[in-house]
């Protein structure tokens, strides 16, 4: 491999000749070699920040038009690359300095070298020009905030689509009666549409929680520089950068936030991830309900039939497993675990800065990626093709003893319990036991024990 030599404040470094990065990135990629690479959404956000900062510094008279245009052009070039072409020049890992300084400098160095493709005689200095008026301490958390906001938007879109699909099922099966279950035991009837409406409402509430908190991710700490005072940033710089970023992302970002808070605390990510954790726990419940209701086909509930997307077993021919539900439930458990990581990391602000920033944003983005992806797969490959076995549902309703609850208003709780016990002990249907008890006639039983009527479906709007 061919190398070039570049110098930094610690001395001369050999850098791969074709690499766009410089000496600090080269040192860092050898010093920090463990764990996943810095997520590309963070890199793209930093590129947008550098472009916005160049515009702001130019307009404020802090940077020459020539240098600003080179930064803008280089950042634009890099942002136009797809992930596969962008990744090679951003080789650093999540587990590095807690401020994200290595990644910030990686971006600064790559922009400076990319600018040479526009003007080989131009000299952009990564620290003085690309990073002008900035610190890693404010640019990296600004990138964190932007990417977290984007990640949440992807989750919201996926969940909205799932809600729409479940609403179709709710309508389609609104009057299909099934047995309810509480404590994992038989309970009174409801319709499958009613059961699904509970799932729909749960997810709608989760969306409300999430969206009500997301505005905290519009507050950017840019302009705080090293400790929050704004040292070396021109007056108006933060507001100008926020305006540029708002235009780039079509979001109302603001720099009107306390910078000391923005650098030392990451409460916004913490509280929003709490809503993601709540969503994950509810998705876990819904996915489990569906896979249990689809259990069988001969020795389980088998009230639902789910699509056969792939062979379910390497040894048992013909087996169909609820794989999409399993993927979603695993993702949900990961998100719940990630919430612990984020809570602990967000608590580690010491004095003027939190130094757990890379693990905070990498963990947050893992959660949003997992939720958006597995919810979409669950929706498209399971829920969409899921159907009801109405005959099986009727069979289980007929077998259940808990429809006896409809007799209580007429003959009392204790007499009704005796009928249920008689049916259970002698293997009778509930109707047979009721008539045999002498407390209910066949006509009365037919009038009083109407499973569909018991659901209250006709009283619901």
PDB file of C-alpha atoms in Angstrom, residues 149-411:
ATOM      1  CA  UNK A 149     -35.160  12.876  15.190  1.00  0.00           C
ATOM      2  CA  UNK A 150     -34.807  11.150  11.816  1.00  0.00           C
ATOM      3  CA  UNK A 151     -34.778   7.724  13.420  1.00  0.00           C
ATOM      4  CA  UNK A 152     -37.969   8.407  15.352  1.00  0.00           C
ATOM      5  CA  UNK A 153     -39.664   9.587  12.156  1.00  0.00           C
ATOM      6  CA  UNK A 154     -38.914   6.214  10.537  1.00  0.00           C
ATOM      7  CA  UNK A 155     -40.396   4.364  13.504  1.00  0.00           C
ATOM      8  CA  UNK A 156     -43.514   6.533  13.478  1.00  0.00           C
ATOM      9  CA  UNK A 157     -44.041   5.868   9.759  1.00  0.00           C
ATOM     10  CA  UNK A 158     -43.692   2.096  10.246  1.00  0.00           C
ATOM     11  CA  UNK A 159     -46.075   2.011  13.214  1.00  0.00           C
ATOM     12  CA  UNK A 160     -48.650   4.133  11.385  1.00  0.00           C
ATOM     13  CA  UNK A 161     -48.612   1.613   8.549  1.00  0.00           C
ATOM     14  CA  UNK A 162     -49.060  -1.242  11.013  1.00  0.00           C
ATOM     15  CA  UNK A 163     -51.978   0.579  12.653  1.00  0.00           C
ATOM     16  CA  UNK A 164     -53.609   0.978   9.239  1.00  0.00           C
ATOM     17  CA  UNK A 165     -53.208  -2.748   8.494  1.00  0.00           C
ATOM     18  CA  UNK A 166     -54.566  -3.755  11.893  1.00  0.00           C
ATOM     19  CA  UNK A 167     -57.505  -1.393  11.407  1.00  0.00           C
ATOM     20  CA  UNK A 168     -58.385  -3.311   8.237  1.00  0.00           C
ATOM     21  CA  UNK A 169     -58.385  -6.550  10.245  1.00  0.00           C
ATOM     22  CA  UNK A 170     -60.438  -4.893  12.980  1.00  0.00           C
ATOM     23  CA  UNK A 171     -63.125  -3.939  10.479  1.00  0.00           C
ATOM     24  CA  UNK A 172     -63.043  -7.262   8.626  1.00  0.00           C
ATOM     25  CA  UNK A 173     -63.487  -9.347  11.772  1.00  0.00           C
ATOM     26  CA  UNK A 174     -65.557  -6.930  13.844  1.00  0.00           C
ATOM     27  CA  UNK A 175     -68.373  -9.419  14.501  1.00  0.00           C
ATOM     28  CA  UNK A 176     -66.433 -12.693  14.650  1.00  0.00           C
ATOM     29  CA  UNK A 177     -66.917 -13.975  18.196  1.00  0.00           C
ATOM     30  CA  UNK A 178     -64.095 -15.626  20.106  1.00  0.00           C
ATOM     31  CA  UNK A 179     -63.443 -16.523  23.689  1.00  0.00           C
ATOM     32  CA  UNK A 180     -61.677 -13.961  25.830  1.00  0.00           C
ATOM     33  CA  UNK A 181     -58.813 -14.930  28.099  1.00  0.00           C
ATOM     34  CA  UNK A 182     -57.645 -13.423  31.383  1.00  0.00           C
ATOM     35  CA  UNK A 183     -54.911 -14.910  33.586  1.00  0.00           C
ATOM     36  CA  UNK A 184     -54.373 -17.273  30.610  1.00  0.00           C
ATOM     37  CA  UNK A 185     -57.739 -18.842  31.470  1.00  0.00           C
ATOM     38  CA  UNK A 186     -61.075 -18.775  29.644  1.00  0.00           C
ATOM     39  CA  UNK A 187     -63.082 -15.588  30.154  1.00  0.00           C
ATOM     40  CA  UNK A 188     -66.206 -14.088  28.610  1.00  0.00           C
ATOM     41  CA  UNK A 189     -66.523 -13.681  24.828  1.00  0.00           C
ATOM     42  CA  UNK A 190     -65.489 -10.742  22.706  1.00  0.00           C
ATOM     43  CA  UNK A 191     -65.081 -10.353  18.986  1.00  0.00           C
ATOM     44  CA  UNK A 192     -61.738 -10.594  17.269  1.00  0.00           C
ATOM     45  CA  UNK A 193     -62.381  -7.117  15.917  1.00  0.00           C
ATOM     46  CA  UNK A 194     -62.696  -5.857  19.481  1.00  0.00           C
ATOM     47  CA  UNK A 195     -59.458  -7.571  20.443  1.00  0.00           C
ATOM     48  CA  UNK A 196     -57.668  -5.999  17.489  1.00  0.00           C
ATOM     49  CA  UNK A 197     -59.150  -2.602  18.374  1.00  0.00           C
ATOM     50  CA  UNK A 198     -57.272  -2.872  21.664  1.00  0.00           C
ATOM     51  CA  UNK A 199     -54.028  -3.393  19.774  1.00  0.00           C
ATOM     52  CA  UNK A 200     -54.811  -0.465  17.490  1.00  0.00           C
ATOM     53  CA  UNK A 201     -55.572   1.829  20.405  1.00  0.00           C
ATOM     54  CA  UNK A 202     -52.409   0.737  22.203  1.00  0.00           C
ATOM     55  CA  UNK A 203     -50.256   1.659  19.220  1.00  0.00           C
ATOM     56  CA  UNK A 204     -52.119   4.929  18.676  1.00  0.00           C
ATOM     57  CA  UNK A 205     -51.396   5.859  22.280  1.00  0.00           C
ATOM     58  CA  UNK A 206     -47.743   4.928  21.782  1.00  0.00           C
ATOM     59  CA  UNK A 207     -47.584   7.198  18.735  1.00  0.00           C
ATOM     60  CA  UNK A 208     -49.110  10.023  20.760  1.00  0.00           C
ATOM     61  CA  UNK A 209     -46.533   9.569  23.517  1.00  0.00           C
ATOM     62  CA  UNK A 210     -43.690   9.466  21.013  1.00  0.00           C
ATOM     63  CA  UNK A 211     -44.800  12.434  18.938  1.00  0.00           C
ATOM     64  CA  UNK A 212     -45.533  14.566  21.998  1.00  0.00           C
ATOM     65  CA  UNK A 213     -41.899  14.181  23.084  1.00  0.00           C
ATOM     66  CA  UNK A 214     -40.154  14.415  19.722  1.00  0.00           C
ATOM     67  CA  UNK A 215     -40.036  18.214  19.668  1.00  0.00           C
ATOM     68  CA  UNK A 216     -37.278  18.062  22.257  1.00  0.00           C
ATOM     69  CA  UNK A 217     -35.132  16.661  19.437  1.00  0.00           C
ATOM     70  CA  UNK A 218     -35.498  19.928  17.520  1.00  0.00           C
ATOM     71  CA  UNK A 219     -33.303  21.800  20.030  1.00  0.00           C
ATOM     72  CA  UNK A 220     -29.725  21.976  18.727  1.00  0.00           C
ATOM     73  CA  UNK A 221     -26.717  22.688  20.982  1.00  0.00           C
ATOM     74  CA  UNK A 222     -24.679  24.097  18.086  1.00  0.00           C
ATOM     75  CA  UNK A 223     -22.937  27.318  19.070  1.00  0.00           C
ATOM     76  CA  UNK A 224     -22.041  26.147  22.556  1.00  0.00           C
ATOM     77  CA  UNK A 225     -18.507  25.264  21.388  1.00  0.00           C
ATOM     78  CA  UNK A 226     -16.269  23.864  24.148  1.00  0.00           C
ATOM     79  CA  UNK A 227     -18.201  24.313  27.403  1.00  0.00           C
ATOM     80  CA  UNK A 228     -21.422  26.054  26.400  1.00  0.00           C
ATOM     81  CA  UNK A 229     -20.225  29.668  26.446  1.00  0.00           C
ATOM     82  CA  UNK A 230     -19.930  29.934  22.666  1.00  0.00           C
ATOM     83  CA  UNK A 231     -16.253  30.868  22.769  1.00  0.00           C
ATOM     84  CA  UNK A 232     -14.849  31.408  19.231  1.00  0.00           C
ATOM     85  CA  UNK A 233     -18.282  31.258  17.581  1.00  0.00           C
ATOM     86  CA  UNK A 234     -19.452  34.486  15.959  1.00  0.00           C
ATOM     87  CA  UNK A 235     -22.601  36.176  17.277  1.00  0.00           C
ATOM     88  CA  UNK A 236     -25.562  34.785  15.362  1.00  0.00           C
ATOM     89  CA  UNK A 237     -23.645  31.685  14.259  1.00  0.00           C
ATOM     90  CA  UNK A 238     -25.843  29.196  16.108  1.00  0.00           C
ATOM     91  CA  UNK A 239     -29.066  30.696  14.780  1.00  0.00           C
ATOM     92  CA  UNK A 240     -27.710  30.801  11.230  1.00  0.00           C
ATOM     93  CA  UNK A 241     -26.630  27.153  11.347  1.00  0.00           C
ATOM     94  CA  UNK A 242     -29.995  26.094  12.766  1.00  0.00           C
ATOM     95  CA  UNK A 243     -31.751  27.946   9.947  1.00  0.00           C
ATOM     96  CA  UNK A 244     -29.618  26.187   7.321  1.00  0.00           C
ATOM     97  CA  UNK A 245     -30.239  22.798   8.909  1.00  0.00           C
ATOM     98  CA  UNK A 246     -33.958  23.482   9.112  1.00  0.00           C
ATOM     99  CA  UNK A 247     -33.996  24.109   5.384  1.00  0.00           C
ATOM    100  CA  UNK A 248     -31.894  21.032   4.636  1.00  0.00           C
ATOM    101  CA  UNK A 249     -34.050  18.682   6.710  1.00  0.00           C
ATOM    102  CA  UNK A 250     -37.408  20.440   6.343  1.00  0.00           C
ATOM    103  CA  UNK A 251     -37.732  20.519  10.127  1.00  0.00           C
ATOM    104  CA  UNK A 252     -38.058  23.522  12.483  1.00  0.00           C
ATOM    105  CA  UNK A 253     -34.725  23.100  14.251  1.00  0.00           C
ATOM    106  CA  UNK A 254     -33.794  25.794  16.733  1.00  0.00           C
ATOM    107  CA  UNK A 255     -30.585  26.864  18.438  1.00  0.00           C
ATOM    108  CA  UNK A 256     -32.553  28.685  21.128  1.00  0.00           C
ATOM    109  CA  UNK A 257     -31.672  26.258  23.881  1.00  0.00           C
ATOM    110  CA  UNK A 258     -29.397  26.429  26.893  1.00  0.00           C
ATOM    111  CA  UNK A 259     -25.997  25.301  25.612  1.00  0.00           C
ATOM    112  CA  UNK A 260     -24.766  24.134  28.998  1.00  0.00           C
ATOM    113  CA  UNK A 261     -27.746  21.784  29.074  1.00  0.00           C
ATOM    114  CA  UNK A 262     -27.139  20.746  25.465  1.00  0.00           C
ATOM    115  CA  UNK A 263     -23.541  19.687  26.081  1.00  0.00           C
ATOM    116  CA  UNK A 264     -23.783  18.175  29.557  1.00  0.00           C
ATOM    117  CA  UNK A 265     -27.181  16.475  29.448  1.00  0.00           C
ATOM    118  CA  UNK A 266     -28.932  14.361  26.858  1.00  0.00           C
ATOM    119  CA  UNK A 267     -32.320  14.286  28.502  1.00  0.00           C
ATOM    120  CA  UNK A 268     -34.093  14.604  25.161  1.00  0.00           C
ATOM    121  CA  UNK A 269     -32.663  11.344  23.854  1.00  0.00           C
ATOM    122  CA  UNK A 270     -33.313   9.708  27.209  1.00  0.00           C
ATOM    123  CA  UNK A 271     -36.977  10.669  27.456  1.00  0.00           C
ATOM    124  CA  UNK A 272     -37.746   9.936  23.791  1.00  0.00           C
ATOM    125  CA  UNK A 273     -36.086   6.558  24.052  1.00  0.00           C
ATOM    126  CA  UNK A 274     -38.319   5.905  27.035  1.00  0.00           C
ATOM    127  CA  UNK A 275     -41.266   6.262  24.670  1.00  0.00           C
ATOM    128  CA  UNK A 276     -39.551   3.888  22.228  1.00  0.00           C
ATOM    129  CA  UNK A 277     -39.159   1.403  25.075  1.00  0.00           C
ATOM    130  CA  UNK A 278     -42.874   1.725  25.853  1.00  0.00           C
ATOM    131  CA  UNK A 279     -43.681   1.103  22.201  1.00  0.00           C
ATOM    132  CA  UNK A 280     -41.373  -1.913  22.201  1.00  0.00           C
ATOM    133  CA  UNK A 281     -43.057  -3.404  25.260  1.00  0.00           C
ATOM    134  CA  UNK A 282     -46.482  -2.989  23.659  1.00  0.00           C
ATOM    135  CA  UNK A 283     -45.308  -4.477  20.363  1.00  0.00           C
ATOM    136  CA  UNK A 284     -43.969  -7.432  22.325  1.00  0.00           C
ATOM    137  CA  UNK A 285     -47.420  -7.982  23.829  1.00  0.00           C
ATOM    138  CA  UNK A 286     -49.207  -7.730  20.481  1.00  0.00           C
ATOM    139  CA  UNK A 287     -46.746 -10.008  18.675  1.00  0.00           C
ATOM    140  CA  UNK A 288     -47.007 -12.563  21.472  1.00  0.00           C
ATOM    141  CA  UNK A 289     -50.812 -12.463  21.360  1.00  0.00           C
ATOM    142  CA  UNK A 290     -50.770 -13.140  17.638  1.00  0.00           C
ATOM    143  CA  UNK A 291     -48.271 -15.973  17.773  1.00  0.00           C
ATOM    144  CA  UNK A 292     -50.108 -17.646  20.647  1.00  0.00           C
ATOM    145  CA  UNK A 293     -53.458 -17.313  18.854  1.00  0.00           C
ATOM    146  CA  UNK A 294     -51.825 -18.831  15.762  1.00  0.00           C
ATOM    147  CA  UNK A 295     -50.336 -21.753  17.704  1.00  0.00           C
ATOM    148  CA  UNK A 296     -51.084 -25.228  16.422  1.00  0.00           C
ATOM    149  CA  UNK A 297     -52.365 -26.119  13.929  1.00  0.00           C
ATOM    150  CA  UNK A 298     -53.697 -29.225  15.705  1.00  0.00           C
ATOM    151  CA  UNK A 299     -52.594 -28.909  19.332  1.00  0.00           C
ATOM    152  CA  UNK A 300     -52.783 -25.177  19.978  1.00  0.00           C
ATOM    153  CA  UNK A 301     -55.316 -22.347  19.912  1.00  0.00           C
ATOM    154  CA  UNK A 302     -55.167 -22.033  16.108  1.00  0.00           C
ATOM    155  CA  UNK A 303     -57.676 -19.187  16.059  1.00  0.00           C
ATOM    156  CA  UNK A 304     -55.468 -17.421  13.520  1.00  0.00           C
ATOM    157  CA  UNK A 305     -53.713 -18.632  10.400  1.00  0.00           C
ATOM    158  CA  UNK A 306     -50.480 -16.865   9.522  1.00  0.00           C
ATOM    159  CA  UNK A 307     -48.539 -16.858   6.236  1.00  0.00           C
ATOM    160  CA  UNK A 308     -45.979 -19.604   5.620  1.00  0.00           C
ATOM    161  CA  UNK A 309     -43.011 -17.453   4.642  1.00  0.00           C
ATOM    162  CA  UNK A 310     -40.314 -20.105   4.915  1.00  0.00           C
ATOM    163  CA  UNK A 311     -39.884 -23.700   6.143  1.00  0.00           C
ATOM    164  CA  UNK A 312     -40.185 -23.585   9.904  1.00  0.00           C
ATOM    165  CA  UNK A 313     -37.994 -26.475  10.915  1.00  0.00           C
ATOM    166  CA  UNK A 314     -34.862 -28.249   9.748  1.00  0.00           C
ATOM    167  CA  UNK A 315     -36.202 -31.552  11.102  1.00  0.00           C
ATOM    168  CA  UNK A 316     -40.022 -31.327  11.193  1.00  0.00           C
ATOM    169  CA  UNK A 317     -41.485 -31.228   7.655  1.00  0.00           C
ATOM    170  CA  UNK A 318     -44.382 -28.884   6.988  1.00  0.00           C
ATOM    171  CA  UNK A 319     -43.931 -26.801  10.124  1.00  0.00           C
ATOM    172  CA  UNK A 320     -44.909 -23.109   9.954  1.00  0.00           C
ATOM    173  CA  UNK A 321     -43.423 -20.827  12.583  1.00  0.00           C
ATOM    174  CA  UNK A 322     -44.379 -17.236  13.505  1.00  0.00           C
ATOM    175  CA  UNK A 323     -40.967 -15.979  12.473  1.00  0.00           C
ATOM    176  CA  UNK A 324     -41.899 -12.339  11.920  1.00  0.00           C
ATOM    177  CA  UNK A 325     -43.442 -12.201  15.393  1.00  0.00           C
ATOM    178  CA  UNK A 326     -40.308 -13.749  16.841  1.00  0.00           C
ATOM    179  CA  UNK A 327     -38.090 -11.216  15.070  1.00  0.00           C
ATOM    180  CA  UNK A 328     -40.206  -8.370  16.415  1.00  0.00           C
ATOM    181  CA  UNK A 329     -40.214  -9.710  19.960  1.00  0.00           C
ATOM    182  CA  UNK A 330     -36.439 -10.131  19.923  1.00  0.00           C
ATOM    183  CA  UNK A 331     -36.032  -6.579  18.653  1.00  0.00           C
ATOM    184  CA  UNK A 332     -38.367  -5.365  21.382  1.00  0.00           C
ATOM    185  CA  UNK A 333     -36.275  -6.997  24.088  1.00  0.00           C
ATOM    186  CA  UNK A 334     -33.164  -5.393  22.624  1.00  0.00           C
ATOM    187  CA  UNK A 335     -34.799  -1.965  22.678  1.00  0.00           C
ATOM    188  CA  UNK A 336     -35.805  -2.457  26.301  1.00  0.00           C
ATOM    189  CA  UNK A 337     -32.209  -3.378  27.107  1.00  0.00           C
ATOM    190  CA  UNK A 338     -30.950  -0.395  25.125  1.00  0.00           C
ATOM    191  CA  UNK A 339     -33.057   1.838  27.333  1.00  0.00           C
ATOM    192  CA  UNK A 340     -30.912   0.850  30.289  1.00  0.00           C
ATOM    193  CA  UNK A 341     -27.751   1.728  28.354  1.00  0.00           C
ATOM    194  CA  UNK A 342     -29.170   5.098  27.343  1.00  0.00           C
ATOM    195  CA  UNK A 343     -30.392   5.883  30.849  1.00  0.00           C
ATOM    196  CA  UNK A 344     -26.998   5.127  32.377  1.00  0.00           C
ATOM    197  CA  UNK A 345     -25.071   6.917  29.611  1.00  0.00           C
ATOM    198  CA  UNK A 346     -27.292   9.999  29.843  1.00  0.00           C
ATOM    199  CA  UNK A 347     -26.610  10.168  33.574  1.00  0.00           C
ATOM    200  CA  UNK A 348     -22.865  10.487  33.028  1.00  0.00           C
ATOM    201  CA  UNK A 349     -22.616  14.217  32.448  1.00  0.00           C
ATOM    202  CA  UNK A 350     -19.701  15.519  34.483  1.00  0.00           C
ATOM    203  CA  UNK A 351     -19.573  19.270  34.965  1.00  0.00           C
ATOM    204  CA  UNK A 352     -19.825  20.823  31.470  1.00  0.00           C
ATOM    205  CA  UNK A 353     -20.017  17.733  29.281  1.00  0.00           C
ATOM    206  CA  UNK A 354     -21.386  14.249  28.959  1.00  0.00           C
ATOM    207  CA  UNK A 355     -18.680  11.956  27.609  1.00  0.00           C
ATOM    208  CA  UNK A 356     -20.860   9.005  26.625  1.00  0.00           C
ATOM    209  CA  UNK A 357     -22.130  10.619  23.449  1.00  0.00           C
ATOM    210  CA  UNK A 358     -21.141   7.992  20.835  1.00  0.00           C
ATOM    211  CA  UNK A 359     -22.681   5.075  22.716  1.00  0.00           C
ATOM    212  CA  UNK A 360     -25.795   7.154  23.381  1.00  0.00           C
ATOM    213  CA  UNK A 361     -26.523   7.880  19.750  1.00  0.00           C
ATOM    214  CA  UNK A 362     -25.385   4.490  18.429  1.00  0.00           C
ATOM    215  CA  UNK A 363     -27.690   2.750  20.891  1.00  0.00           C
ATOM    216  CA  UNK A 364     -30.584   5.097  20.129  1.00  0.00           C
ATOM    217  CA  UNK A 365     -30.209   4.525  16.389  1.00  0.00           C
ATOM    218  CA  UNK A 366     -29.974   0.774  16.884  1.00  0.00           C
ATOM    219  CA  UNK A 367     -33.356   0.942  18.607  1.00  0.00           C
ATOM    220  CA  UNK A 368     -34.986   3.019  15.876  1.00  0.00           C
ATOM    221  CA  UNK A 369     -33.501   0.828  13.127  1.00  0.00           C
ATOM    222  CA  UNK A 370     -34.659  -2.351  14.858  1.00  0.00           C
ATOM    223  CA  UNK A 371     -38.167  -1.075  15.479  1.00  0.00           C
ATOM    224  CA  UNK A 372     -38.684   0.432  12.031  1.00  0.00           C
ATOM    225  CA  UNK A 373     -37.376  -2.686  10.290  1.00  0.00           C
ATOM    226  CA  UNK A 374     -39.068  -5.396  12.338  1.00  0.00           C
ATOM    227  CA  UNK A 375     -42.390  -3.551  12.528  1.00  0.00           C
ATOM    228  CA  UNK A 376     -42.371  -3.252   8.736  1.00  0.00           C
ATOM    229  CA  UNK A 377     -41.582  -6.962   8.317  1.00  0.00           C
ATOM    230  CA  UNK A 378     -44.230  -7.942  10.873  1.00  0.00           C
ATOM    231  CA  UNK A 379     -46.773  -5.760   9.081  1.00  0.00           C
ATOM    232  CA  UNK A 380     -46.012  -6.776   5.504  1.00  0.00           C
ATOM    233  CA  UNK A 381     -45.161 -10.452   5.969  1.00  0.00           C
ATOM    234  CA  UNK A 382     -47.448 -11.505   8.820  1.00  0.00           C
ATOM    235  CA  UNK A 383     -50.318  -9.171   9.681  1.00  0.00           C
ATOM    236  CA  UNK A 384     -51.256  -8.458   6.065  1.00  0.00           C
ATOM    237  CA  UNK A 385     -51.740 -12.161   5.297  1.00  0.00           C
ATOM    238  CA  UNK A 386     -53.172 -13.160   8.681  1.00  0.00           C
ATOM    239  CA  UNK A 387     -56.670 -14.670   8.609  1.00  0.00           C
ATOM    240  CA  UNK A 388     -59.193 -15.837  11.193  1.00  0.00           C
ATOM    241  CA  UNK A 389     -60.359 -19.433  11.609  1.00  0.00           C
ATOM    242  CA  UNK A 390     -63.953 -18.514  12.475  1.00  0.00           C
ATOM    243  CA  UNK A 391     -65.014 -22.150  12.909  1.00  0.00           C
ATOM    244  CA  UNK A 392     -62.265 -22.748  15.454  1.00  0.00           C
ATOM    245  CA  UNK A 393     -63.258 -19.602  17.318  1.00  0.00           C
ATOM    246  CA  UNK A 394     -66.891 -20.758  17.447  1.00  0.00           C
ATOM    247  CA  UNK A 395     -65.793 -24.186  18.644  1.00  0.00           C
ATOM    248  CA  UNK A 396     -63.825 -22.732  21.543  1.00  0.00           C
ATOM    249  CA  UNK A 397     -66.658 -20.377  22.491  1.00  0.00           C
ATOM    250  CA  UNK A 398     -69.051 -23.330  22.566  1.00  0.00           C
ATOM    251  CA  UNK A 399     -66.650 -25.338  24.719  1.00  0.00           C
ATOM    252  CA  UNK A 400     -65.980 -22.553  27.179  1.00  0.00           C
ATOM    253  CA  UNK A 401     -67.716 -22.529  30.551  1.00  0.00           C
ATOM    254  CA  UNK A 402     -67.326 -18.801  31.061  1.00  0.00           C
ATOM    255  CA  UNK A 403     -70.361 -17.925  28.981  1.00  0.00           C
ATOM    256  CA  UNK A 404     -72.167 -18.960  32.160  1.00  0.00           C
ATOM    257  CA  UNK A 405     -71.536 -15.377  33.274  1.00  0.00           C
ATOM    258  CA  UNK A 406     -74.592 -14.390  31.218  1.00  0.00           C
ATOM    259  CA  UNK A 407     -76.772 -16.451  33.577  1.00  0.00           C
ATOM    260  CA  UNK A 408     -75.667 -14.607  36.720  1.00  0.00           C
ATOM    261  CA  UNK A 409     -78.116 -11.676  36.380  1.00  0.00           C
ATOM    262  CA  UNK A 410     -80.970 -14.183  36.086  1.00  0.00           C
ATOM    263  CA  UNK A 411     -80.201 -16.982  38.571  1.00  0.00           C
TER     264      UNK A 411
END
